[in-house]
Coordinates of C-alpha atoms in Angstrom, one line a residue:
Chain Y
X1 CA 15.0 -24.1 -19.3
X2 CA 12.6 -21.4 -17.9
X3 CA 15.1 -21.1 -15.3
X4 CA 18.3 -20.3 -17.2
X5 CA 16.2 -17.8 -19.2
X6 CA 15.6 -15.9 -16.4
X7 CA 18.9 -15.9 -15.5
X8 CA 20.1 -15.2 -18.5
X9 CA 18.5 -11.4 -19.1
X10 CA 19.1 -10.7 -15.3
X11 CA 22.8 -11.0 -15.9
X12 CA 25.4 -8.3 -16.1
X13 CA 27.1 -7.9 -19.6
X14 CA 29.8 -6.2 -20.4
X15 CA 30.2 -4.8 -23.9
X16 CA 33.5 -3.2 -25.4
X17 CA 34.1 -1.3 -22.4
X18 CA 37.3 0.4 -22.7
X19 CA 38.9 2.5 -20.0
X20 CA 42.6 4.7 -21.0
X21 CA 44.5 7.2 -18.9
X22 CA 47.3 8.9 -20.5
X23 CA 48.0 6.8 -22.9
X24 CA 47.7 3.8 -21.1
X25 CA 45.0 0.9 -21.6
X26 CA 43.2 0.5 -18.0
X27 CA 40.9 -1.7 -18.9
X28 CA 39.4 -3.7 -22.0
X29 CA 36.7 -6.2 -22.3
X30 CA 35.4 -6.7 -25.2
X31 CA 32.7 -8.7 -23.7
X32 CA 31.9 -10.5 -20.1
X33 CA 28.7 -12.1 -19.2
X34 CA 27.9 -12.6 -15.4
X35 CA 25.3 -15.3 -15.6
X36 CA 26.2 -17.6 -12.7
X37 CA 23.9 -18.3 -10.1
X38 CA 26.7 -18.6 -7.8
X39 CA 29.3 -16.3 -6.5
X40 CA 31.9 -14.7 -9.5
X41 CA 35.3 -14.1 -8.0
X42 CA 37.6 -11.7 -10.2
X43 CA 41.4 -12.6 -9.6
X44 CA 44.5 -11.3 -11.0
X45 CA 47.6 -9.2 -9.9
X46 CA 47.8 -5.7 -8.8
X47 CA 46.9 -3.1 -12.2
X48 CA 45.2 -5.8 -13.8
X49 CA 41.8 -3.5 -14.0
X50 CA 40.2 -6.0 -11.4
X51 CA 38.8 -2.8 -9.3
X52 CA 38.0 -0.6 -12.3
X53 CA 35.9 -3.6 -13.9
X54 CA 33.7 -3.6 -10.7
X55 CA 33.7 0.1 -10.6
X56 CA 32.1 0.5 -13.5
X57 CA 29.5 -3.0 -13.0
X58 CA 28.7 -0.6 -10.2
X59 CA 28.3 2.6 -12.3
X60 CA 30.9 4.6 -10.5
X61 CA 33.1 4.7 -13.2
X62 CA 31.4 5.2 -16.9
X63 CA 34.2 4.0 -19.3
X64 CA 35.2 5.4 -22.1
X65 CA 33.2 3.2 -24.3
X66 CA 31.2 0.3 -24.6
X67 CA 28.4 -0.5 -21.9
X68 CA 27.4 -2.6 -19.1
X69 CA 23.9 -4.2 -19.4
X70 CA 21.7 -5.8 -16.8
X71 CA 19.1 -8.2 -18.4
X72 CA 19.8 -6.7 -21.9
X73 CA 18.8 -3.2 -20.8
X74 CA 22.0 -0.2 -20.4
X75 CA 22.5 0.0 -16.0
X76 CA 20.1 2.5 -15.1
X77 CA 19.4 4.1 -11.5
X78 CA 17.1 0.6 -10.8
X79 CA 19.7 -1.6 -11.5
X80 CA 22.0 0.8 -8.9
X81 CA 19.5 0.8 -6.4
X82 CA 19.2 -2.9 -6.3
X83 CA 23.1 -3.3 -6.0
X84 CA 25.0 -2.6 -3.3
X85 CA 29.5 -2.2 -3.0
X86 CA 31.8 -3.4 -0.3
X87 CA 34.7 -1.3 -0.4
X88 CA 38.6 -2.8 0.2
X89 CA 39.2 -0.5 3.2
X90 CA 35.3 0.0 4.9
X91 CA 34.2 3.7 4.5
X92 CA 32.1 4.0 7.6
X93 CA 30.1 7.0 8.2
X94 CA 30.8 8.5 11.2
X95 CA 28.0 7.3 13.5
X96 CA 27.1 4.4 15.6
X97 CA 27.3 1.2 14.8
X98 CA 23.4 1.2 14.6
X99 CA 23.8 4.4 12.6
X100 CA 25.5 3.2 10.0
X101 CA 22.9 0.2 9.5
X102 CA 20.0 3.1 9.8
X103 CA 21.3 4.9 7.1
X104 CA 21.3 2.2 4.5
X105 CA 17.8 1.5 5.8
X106 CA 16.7 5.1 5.4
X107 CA 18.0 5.0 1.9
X108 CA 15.5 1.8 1.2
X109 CA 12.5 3.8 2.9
X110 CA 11.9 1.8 6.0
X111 CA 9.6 2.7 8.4
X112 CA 11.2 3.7 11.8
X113 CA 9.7 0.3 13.7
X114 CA 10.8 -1.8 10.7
X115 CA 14.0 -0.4 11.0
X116 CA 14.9 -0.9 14.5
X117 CA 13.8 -4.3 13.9
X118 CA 16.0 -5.1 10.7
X119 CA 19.2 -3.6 12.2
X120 CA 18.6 -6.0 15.6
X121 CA 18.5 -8.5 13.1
X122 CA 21.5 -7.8 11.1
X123 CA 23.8 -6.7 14.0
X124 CA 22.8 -10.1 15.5
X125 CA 24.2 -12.1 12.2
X126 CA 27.3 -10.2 11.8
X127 CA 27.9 -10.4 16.0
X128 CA 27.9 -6.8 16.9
X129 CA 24.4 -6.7 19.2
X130 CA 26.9 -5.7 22.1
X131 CA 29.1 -2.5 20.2
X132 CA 25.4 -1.4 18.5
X133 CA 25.7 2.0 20.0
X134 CA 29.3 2.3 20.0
X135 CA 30.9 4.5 17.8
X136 CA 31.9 2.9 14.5
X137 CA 35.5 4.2 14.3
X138 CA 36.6 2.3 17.2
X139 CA 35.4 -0.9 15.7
X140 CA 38.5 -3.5 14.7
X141 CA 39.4 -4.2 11.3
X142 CA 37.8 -7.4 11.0
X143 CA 34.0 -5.7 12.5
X144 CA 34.6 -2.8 10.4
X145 CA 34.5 -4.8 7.7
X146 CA 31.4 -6.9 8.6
X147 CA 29.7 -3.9 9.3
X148 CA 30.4 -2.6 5.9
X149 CA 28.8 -6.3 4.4
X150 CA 26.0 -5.8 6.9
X151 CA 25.2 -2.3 5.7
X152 CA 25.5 -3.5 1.9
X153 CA 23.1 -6.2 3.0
X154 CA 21.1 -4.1 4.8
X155 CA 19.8 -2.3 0.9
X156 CA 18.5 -5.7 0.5
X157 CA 20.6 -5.9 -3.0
X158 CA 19.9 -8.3 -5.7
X159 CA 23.9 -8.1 -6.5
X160 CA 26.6 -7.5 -4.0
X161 CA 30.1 -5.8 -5.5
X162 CA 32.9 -6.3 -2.6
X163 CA 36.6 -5.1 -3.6
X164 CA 39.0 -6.9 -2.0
X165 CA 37.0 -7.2 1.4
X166 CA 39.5 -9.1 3.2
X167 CA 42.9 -8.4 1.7
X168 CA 43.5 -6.6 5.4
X169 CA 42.0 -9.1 7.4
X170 CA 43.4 -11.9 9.8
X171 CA 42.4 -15.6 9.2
X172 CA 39.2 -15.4 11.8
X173 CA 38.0 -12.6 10.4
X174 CA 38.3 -13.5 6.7
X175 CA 36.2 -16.6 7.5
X176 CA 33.3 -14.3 9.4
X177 CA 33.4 -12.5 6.3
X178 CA 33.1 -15.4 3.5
X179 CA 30.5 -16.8 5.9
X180 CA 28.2 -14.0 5.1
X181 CA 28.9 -13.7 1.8
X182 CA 28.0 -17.2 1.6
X183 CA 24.7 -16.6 3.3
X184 CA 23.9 -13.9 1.4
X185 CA 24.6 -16.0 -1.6
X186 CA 22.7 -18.6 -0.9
X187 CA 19.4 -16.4 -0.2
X188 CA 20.0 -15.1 -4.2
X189 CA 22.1 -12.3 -3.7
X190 CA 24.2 -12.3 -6.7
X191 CA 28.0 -11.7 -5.3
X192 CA 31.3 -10.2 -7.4
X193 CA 33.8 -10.1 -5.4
X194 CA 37.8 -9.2 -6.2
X195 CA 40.4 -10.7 -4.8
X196 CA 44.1 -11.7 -4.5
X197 CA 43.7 -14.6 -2.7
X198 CA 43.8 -18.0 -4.6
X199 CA 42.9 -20.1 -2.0
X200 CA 39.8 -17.7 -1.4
X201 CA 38.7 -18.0 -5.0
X202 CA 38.5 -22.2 -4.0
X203 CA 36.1 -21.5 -1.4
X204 CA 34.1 -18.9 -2.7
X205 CA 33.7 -19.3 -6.5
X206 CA 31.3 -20.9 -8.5
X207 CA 32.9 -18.8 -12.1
X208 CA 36.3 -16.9 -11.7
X209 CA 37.6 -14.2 -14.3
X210 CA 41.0 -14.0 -14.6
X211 CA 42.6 -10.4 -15.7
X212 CA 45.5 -9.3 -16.6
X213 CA 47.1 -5.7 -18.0
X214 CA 43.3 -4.7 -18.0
X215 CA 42.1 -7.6 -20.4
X216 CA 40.3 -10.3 -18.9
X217 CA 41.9 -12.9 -20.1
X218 CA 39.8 -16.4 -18.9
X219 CA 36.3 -16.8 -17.8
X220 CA 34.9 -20.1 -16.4
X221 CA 33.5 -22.3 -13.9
X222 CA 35.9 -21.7 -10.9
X223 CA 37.2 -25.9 -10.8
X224 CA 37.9 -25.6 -14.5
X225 CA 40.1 -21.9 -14.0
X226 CA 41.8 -22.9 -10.9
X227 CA 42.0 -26.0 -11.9
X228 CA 43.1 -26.4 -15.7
X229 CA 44.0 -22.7 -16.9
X230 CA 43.0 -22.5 -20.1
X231 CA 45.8 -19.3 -20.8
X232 CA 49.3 -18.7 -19.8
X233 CA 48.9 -15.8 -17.7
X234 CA 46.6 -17.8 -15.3
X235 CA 48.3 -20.6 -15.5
X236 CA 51.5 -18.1 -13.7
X237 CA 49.6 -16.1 -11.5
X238 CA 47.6 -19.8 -10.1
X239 CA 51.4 -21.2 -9.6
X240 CA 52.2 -18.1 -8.0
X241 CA 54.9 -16.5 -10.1
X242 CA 55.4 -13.3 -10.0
X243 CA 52.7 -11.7 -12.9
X244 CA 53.2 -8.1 -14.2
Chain N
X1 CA 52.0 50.0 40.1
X2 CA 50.0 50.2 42.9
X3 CA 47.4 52.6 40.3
X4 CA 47.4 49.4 38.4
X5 CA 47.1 46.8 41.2
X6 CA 43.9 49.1 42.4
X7 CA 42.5 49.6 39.5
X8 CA 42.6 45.5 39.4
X9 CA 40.7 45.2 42.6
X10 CA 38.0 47.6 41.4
X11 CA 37.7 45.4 38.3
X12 CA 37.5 42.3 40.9
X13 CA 35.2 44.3 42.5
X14 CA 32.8 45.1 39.9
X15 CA 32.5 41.5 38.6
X16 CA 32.0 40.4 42.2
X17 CA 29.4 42.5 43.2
X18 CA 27.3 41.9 40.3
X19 CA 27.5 45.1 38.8
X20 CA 24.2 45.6 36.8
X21 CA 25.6 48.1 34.4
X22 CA 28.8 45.3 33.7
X23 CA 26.5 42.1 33.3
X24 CA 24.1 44.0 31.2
X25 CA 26.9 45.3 28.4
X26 CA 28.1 41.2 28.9
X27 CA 24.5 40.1 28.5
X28 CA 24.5 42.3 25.1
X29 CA 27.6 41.6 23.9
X30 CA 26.9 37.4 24.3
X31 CA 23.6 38.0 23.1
X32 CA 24.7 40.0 19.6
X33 CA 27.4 37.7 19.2
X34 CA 25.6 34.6 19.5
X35 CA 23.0 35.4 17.4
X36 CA 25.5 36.2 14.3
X37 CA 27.4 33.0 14.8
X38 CA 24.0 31.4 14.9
X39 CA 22.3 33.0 11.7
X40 CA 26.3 33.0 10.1
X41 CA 26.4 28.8 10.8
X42 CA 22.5 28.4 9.0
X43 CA 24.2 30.2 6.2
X44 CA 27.2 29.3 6.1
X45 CA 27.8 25.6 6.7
X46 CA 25.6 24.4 4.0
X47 CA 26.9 27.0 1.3
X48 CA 30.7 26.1 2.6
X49 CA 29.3 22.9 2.6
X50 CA 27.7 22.7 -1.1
X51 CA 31.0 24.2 -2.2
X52 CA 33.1 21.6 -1.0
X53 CA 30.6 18.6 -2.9
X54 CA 30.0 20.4 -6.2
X55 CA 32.1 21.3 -9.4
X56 CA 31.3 23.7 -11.6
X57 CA 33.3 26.6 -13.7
X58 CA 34.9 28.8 -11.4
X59 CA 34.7 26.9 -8.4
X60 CA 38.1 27.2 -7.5
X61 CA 38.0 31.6 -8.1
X62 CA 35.0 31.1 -5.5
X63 CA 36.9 29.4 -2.7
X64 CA 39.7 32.0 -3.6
X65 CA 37.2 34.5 -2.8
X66 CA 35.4 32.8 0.2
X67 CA 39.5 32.6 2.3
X68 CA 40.2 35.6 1.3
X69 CA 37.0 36.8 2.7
X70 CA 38.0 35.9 6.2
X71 CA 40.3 38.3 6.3
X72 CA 37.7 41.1 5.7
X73 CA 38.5 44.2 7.5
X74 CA 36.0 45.4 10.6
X75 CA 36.1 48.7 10.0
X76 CA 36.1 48.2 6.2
X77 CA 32.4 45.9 6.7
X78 CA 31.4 48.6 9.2
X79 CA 31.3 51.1 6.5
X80 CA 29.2 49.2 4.2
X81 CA 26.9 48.3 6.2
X82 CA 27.0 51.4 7.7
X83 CA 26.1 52.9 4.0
X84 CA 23.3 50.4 3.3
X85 CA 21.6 50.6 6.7
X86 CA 21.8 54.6 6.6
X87 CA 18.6 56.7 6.2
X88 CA 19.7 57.4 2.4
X89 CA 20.9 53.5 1.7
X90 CA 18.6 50.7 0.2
X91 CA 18.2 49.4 3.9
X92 CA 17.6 52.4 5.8
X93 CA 14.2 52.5 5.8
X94 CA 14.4 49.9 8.2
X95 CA 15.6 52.3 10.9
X96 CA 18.5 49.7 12.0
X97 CA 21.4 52.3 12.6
X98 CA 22.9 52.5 16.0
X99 CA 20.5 49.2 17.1
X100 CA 21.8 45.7 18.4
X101 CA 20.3 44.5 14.9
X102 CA 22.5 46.2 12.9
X103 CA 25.5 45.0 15.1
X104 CA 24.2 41.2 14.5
X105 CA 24.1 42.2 10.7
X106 CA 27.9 43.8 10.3
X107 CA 28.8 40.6 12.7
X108 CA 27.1 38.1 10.1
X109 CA 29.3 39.4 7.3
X110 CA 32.1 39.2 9.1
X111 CA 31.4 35.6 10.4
X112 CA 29.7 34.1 7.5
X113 CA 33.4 34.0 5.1
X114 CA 34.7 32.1 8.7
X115 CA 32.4 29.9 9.2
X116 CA 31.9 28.8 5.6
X117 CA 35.5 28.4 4.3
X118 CA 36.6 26.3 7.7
X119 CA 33.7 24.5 6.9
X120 CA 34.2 23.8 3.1
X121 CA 37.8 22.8 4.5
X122 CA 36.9 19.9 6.6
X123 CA 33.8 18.8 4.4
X124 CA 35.8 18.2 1.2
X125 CA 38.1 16.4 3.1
X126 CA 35.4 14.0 4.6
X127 CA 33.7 14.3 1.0
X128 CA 36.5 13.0 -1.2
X129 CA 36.5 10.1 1.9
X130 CA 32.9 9.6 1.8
X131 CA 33.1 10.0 -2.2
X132 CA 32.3 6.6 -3.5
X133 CA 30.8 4.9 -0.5
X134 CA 27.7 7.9 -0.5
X135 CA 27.6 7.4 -4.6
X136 CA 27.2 3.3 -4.5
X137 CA 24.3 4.0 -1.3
X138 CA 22.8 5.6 -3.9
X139 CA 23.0 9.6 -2.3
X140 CA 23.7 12.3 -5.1
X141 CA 25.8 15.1 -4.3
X142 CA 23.5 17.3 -3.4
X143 CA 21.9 15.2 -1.0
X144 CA 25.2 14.3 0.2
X145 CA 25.5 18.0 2.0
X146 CA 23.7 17.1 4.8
X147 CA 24.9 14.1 5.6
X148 CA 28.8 15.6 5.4
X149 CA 27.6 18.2 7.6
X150 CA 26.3 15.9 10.3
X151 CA 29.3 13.3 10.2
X152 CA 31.7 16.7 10.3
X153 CA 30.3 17.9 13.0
X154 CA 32.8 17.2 15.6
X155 CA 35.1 19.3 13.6
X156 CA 32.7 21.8 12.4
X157 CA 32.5 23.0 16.4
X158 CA 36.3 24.3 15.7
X159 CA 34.4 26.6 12.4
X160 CA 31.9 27.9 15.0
X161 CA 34.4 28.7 17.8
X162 CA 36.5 30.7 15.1
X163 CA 33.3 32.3 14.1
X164 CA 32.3 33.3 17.8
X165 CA 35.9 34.5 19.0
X166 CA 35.5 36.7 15.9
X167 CA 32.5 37.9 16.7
X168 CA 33.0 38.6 20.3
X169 CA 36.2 40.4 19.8
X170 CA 35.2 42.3 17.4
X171 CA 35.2 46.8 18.0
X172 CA 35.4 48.1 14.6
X173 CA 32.2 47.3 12.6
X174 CA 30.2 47.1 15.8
X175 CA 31.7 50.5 17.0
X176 CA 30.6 52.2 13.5
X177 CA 27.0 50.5 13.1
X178 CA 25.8 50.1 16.9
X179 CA 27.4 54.2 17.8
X180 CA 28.6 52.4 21.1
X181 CA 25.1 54.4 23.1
X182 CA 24.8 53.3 26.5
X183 CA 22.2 50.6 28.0
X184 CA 21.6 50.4 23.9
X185 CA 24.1 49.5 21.7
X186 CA 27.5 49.1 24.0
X187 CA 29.1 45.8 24.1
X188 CA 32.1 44.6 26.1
X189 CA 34.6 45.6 23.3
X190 CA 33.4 49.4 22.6
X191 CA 33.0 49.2 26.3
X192 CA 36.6 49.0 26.6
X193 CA 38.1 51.2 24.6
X194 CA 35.6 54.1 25.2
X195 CA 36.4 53.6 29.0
X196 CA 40.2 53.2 28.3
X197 CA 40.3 56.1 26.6
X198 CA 38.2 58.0 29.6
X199 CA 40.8 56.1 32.0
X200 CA 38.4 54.4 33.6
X201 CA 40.6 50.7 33.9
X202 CA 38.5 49.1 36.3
X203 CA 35.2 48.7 34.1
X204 CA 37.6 48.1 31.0
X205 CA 40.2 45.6 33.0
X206 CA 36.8 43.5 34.7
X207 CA 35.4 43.0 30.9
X208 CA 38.6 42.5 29.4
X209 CA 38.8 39.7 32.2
X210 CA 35.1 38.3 31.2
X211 CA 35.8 38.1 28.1
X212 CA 38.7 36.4 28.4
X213 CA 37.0 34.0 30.7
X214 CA 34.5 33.5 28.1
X215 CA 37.2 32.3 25.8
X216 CA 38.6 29.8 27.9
X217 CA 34.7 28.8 29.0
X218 CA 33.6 27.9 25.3
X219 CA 37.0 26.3 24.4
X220 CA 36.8 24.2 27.8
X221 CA 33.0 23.6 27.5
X222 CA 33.3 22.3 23.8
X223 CA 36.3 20.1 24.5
X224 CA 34.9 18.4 27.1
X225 CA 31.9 17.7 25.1
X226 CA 33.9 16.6 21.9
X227 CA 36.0 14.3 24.1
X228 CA 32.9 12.7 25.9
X229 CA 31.3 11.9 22.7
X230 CA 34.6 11.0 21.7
X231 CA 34.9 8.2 24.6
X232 CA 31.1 7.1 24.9
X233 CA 30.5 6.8 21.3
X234 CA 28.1 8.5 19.3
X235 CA 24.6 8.4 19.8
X236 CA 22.8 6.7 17.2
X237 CA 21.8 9.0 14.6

């Protein structure tokens, strides 16, 4: 009971957050409660606000109204500096490999030693010891991208965003990439993650939020979603027809 | 034809030799002019820099401003500072007219607009790149200056090299501010036409040469360099 307390005011809430542009509704949830211990997977077609709703869990977008909460309190710079975003296309800076993982380490005040020692570590689990000191921009799609988890990772957040991360990705790489969202999952990172791929959401999700039109329009344990669809627009988009 | 052709050897001749009074109006000219680019880059890069991240009223008039301040004319700069470094201007009790100083100064204000609009150029375009990925690492914008400069700085060579072929080509402001004196203030440019106009074309046509060789030296030099850190992969930061 203590347990589910806890987890409870360390959730993300979101309150009648509404997001227009020109006219046009962008996004509108009245209210979403990220509780789940497990990974939260956010699916839906293209425009459905999927991006903009972890955009502004993130506190890079501030809508228009309403608020997002962590454990009951409005997302402060705390909250921020205990979170950490994976980007659809990786925005790596333009460094080394090793570079890029010292600069996420800087921004969490690490020692130099400590350092060094943390980005052997994390180069190691996502497989890039060898290309440590090679430039980052020549780095494949599929290492880009673990980089970019590794670096998240490497802020040592207590809830990891990630847009999309392997909507660009080959098979192989997609699985490196789930693998260390698992892992990072299973040492209490809490993940949301968008993403367009269905069979993804099966292997990832313990809840799924289904959007659509920039209203989320189901929230549940990921079986019960994927499974038995609760509204119409899931029950489309899960049978893959074509959702606008 | 043939004046021309001897006029060329005696120019061959005097960079051959090692003509003291040629390498020391080189030695001055690279001197001045690498000190303004230098003292032009500390001040320019960050401000062309902090232009590019922030947003404020007016921003846009600034940048307006800043380009159309490349275009600043020598002679134009060589009058104003001219004014402010003269024995009745705010500066002049200094005693900085007709000295290599005042050169560096008129050079700075040239080099400064250069250095800083080329350089607002290619950070906002790494900015709006680096926009949301710097914001969720949790850097602000002002913070974000610094790191923008260093990740640009590949490009930001191409600001400085604009900046220095300014600066070392430059006879108008120098020519009003340093009074072209000899063994004091004369640099390859002043050198040049003041021996042109004396028809003496073997001093003018050997530092017309070196400074044309210089060109093609800092272009080649910072080519290779961008290109080897271009194959090898950046050192880590």
């Amino acid at each position: 009971m203590r347990d589910l307390m806890i987890e409870e005011t360390a959730g993300l809430k979101v309150s009648g957050v509404h997001i227009t542009r020109k006219g046009s509704v962008l996004l509108d949830v009245p209210q979403l409660s990220l509780n789940g211990p497990g990974p939260t997977l956010i699916l839906g077609p293209n425009g459905a606000g999927k991006s903009l709703l972890l955009r502004c869990l993130h506190g890079l977008i501030s809508p228009d109204c309403g608020r997002v909460t962590q454990g009951g309190v409005p997302l402060n710079a705390v909250h921020k500096s205990q979170q950490a975003m994976v980007f659809q296309q990786p925005v790596l800076l333009r460094r080394s490999v090793a570079g890029n993982l010292d600069f996420a380490l800087k921004r969490v005040g690490l020692a130099r030693a400590e350092r060094k020692k943390k980005i052997a570590d994390l180069l190691a689990e996502g497989g890039l010891s060898e290309k440590a000191r090679q430039s980052a921009k020549y780095l494949s799609g599929g290492e880009a991208q673990r980089l970019a988890v590794l670096r998240a990772l490497a802020l040592s957040p207590k809830t990891l965003f990630l847009d999309e991360p392997t909507s660009s990705l080959d098979p192989g790489a997609t699985q490196a990439i789930e693998r260390m969202i698992l892992s990072a999952s299973s040492q209490g990172v809490r993940i949301v993650m968008v993403t367009h791929d269905i069979g993804q959401a099966r292997r990832l999700a313990s809840d799924v939020v289904m959007m659509q039109g920039g209203y989320v329009v189901e929230h549940g344990a990921a079986k019960q979603v994927l499974d038995s669809p609760a509204s119409e627009a899931s029950r489309r988009y899960l049978a893959g027809r074509l959702v606008t | 034809m043939q004046g021309f052709s001897s006029e060329f050897s005696a120019a061959l001749a005097l960079i051959f030799r090692g003509d003291a009074e040629l390498w020391s109006i080189v030695l001055l000219s690279l001197e001045v002019s690498i000190l303004a680019v230098l003292i032009s880059a500390v001040i320019g890069m960050p401000l062309g820099a902090a232009l590019a991240v922030a947003r404020f009223p007016g921003r846009r008039v600034l940048i307006i401003l800043m380009n159309a301040l490349m275009g600043l004319p020598p002679v134009v700069v060589g009058l104003l500072v001219y004014l402010m470094l003269s024995r009745s201007g705010p500066l002049g009790v200094f005693e900085l007219l007709y000295t290599p100083t005042a050169m560096i100064i008129a050079q700075v204000v040239l080099v400064t607009p250069i250095i800083s609009a080329l350089t607002r150029q290619v950070v906002e375009i790494l900015a709006e790149e680096y926009a949301e990925q710097l914001r969720s690492l949790g850097v602000s914008r002002l913070a974000s200056v610094p790191v923008l400069l260093w990740d640009a700085r590949l490009a930001l060579v191409t600001a400085l090299l604009a900046g220095f072929g300014r600066a070392i080509a430059e006879v108008g402001a120098v020519i009003i501010v340093g009074g072209n004196i000899n063994h004091v203030t004369r640099v390859m440019t002043t050198t040049i036409a003041l021996e042109t106009s004396k028809g003496n074309l073997a001093l003018a046509l050997a530092l017309g040469a070196i400074l044309i060789g210089i060109a093609v030296a800092v272009n080649a030099m910072v080519s290779t360099l961008t290109l080897r850190a271009e194959q090898e992969g950046l050192r880590h930061a």
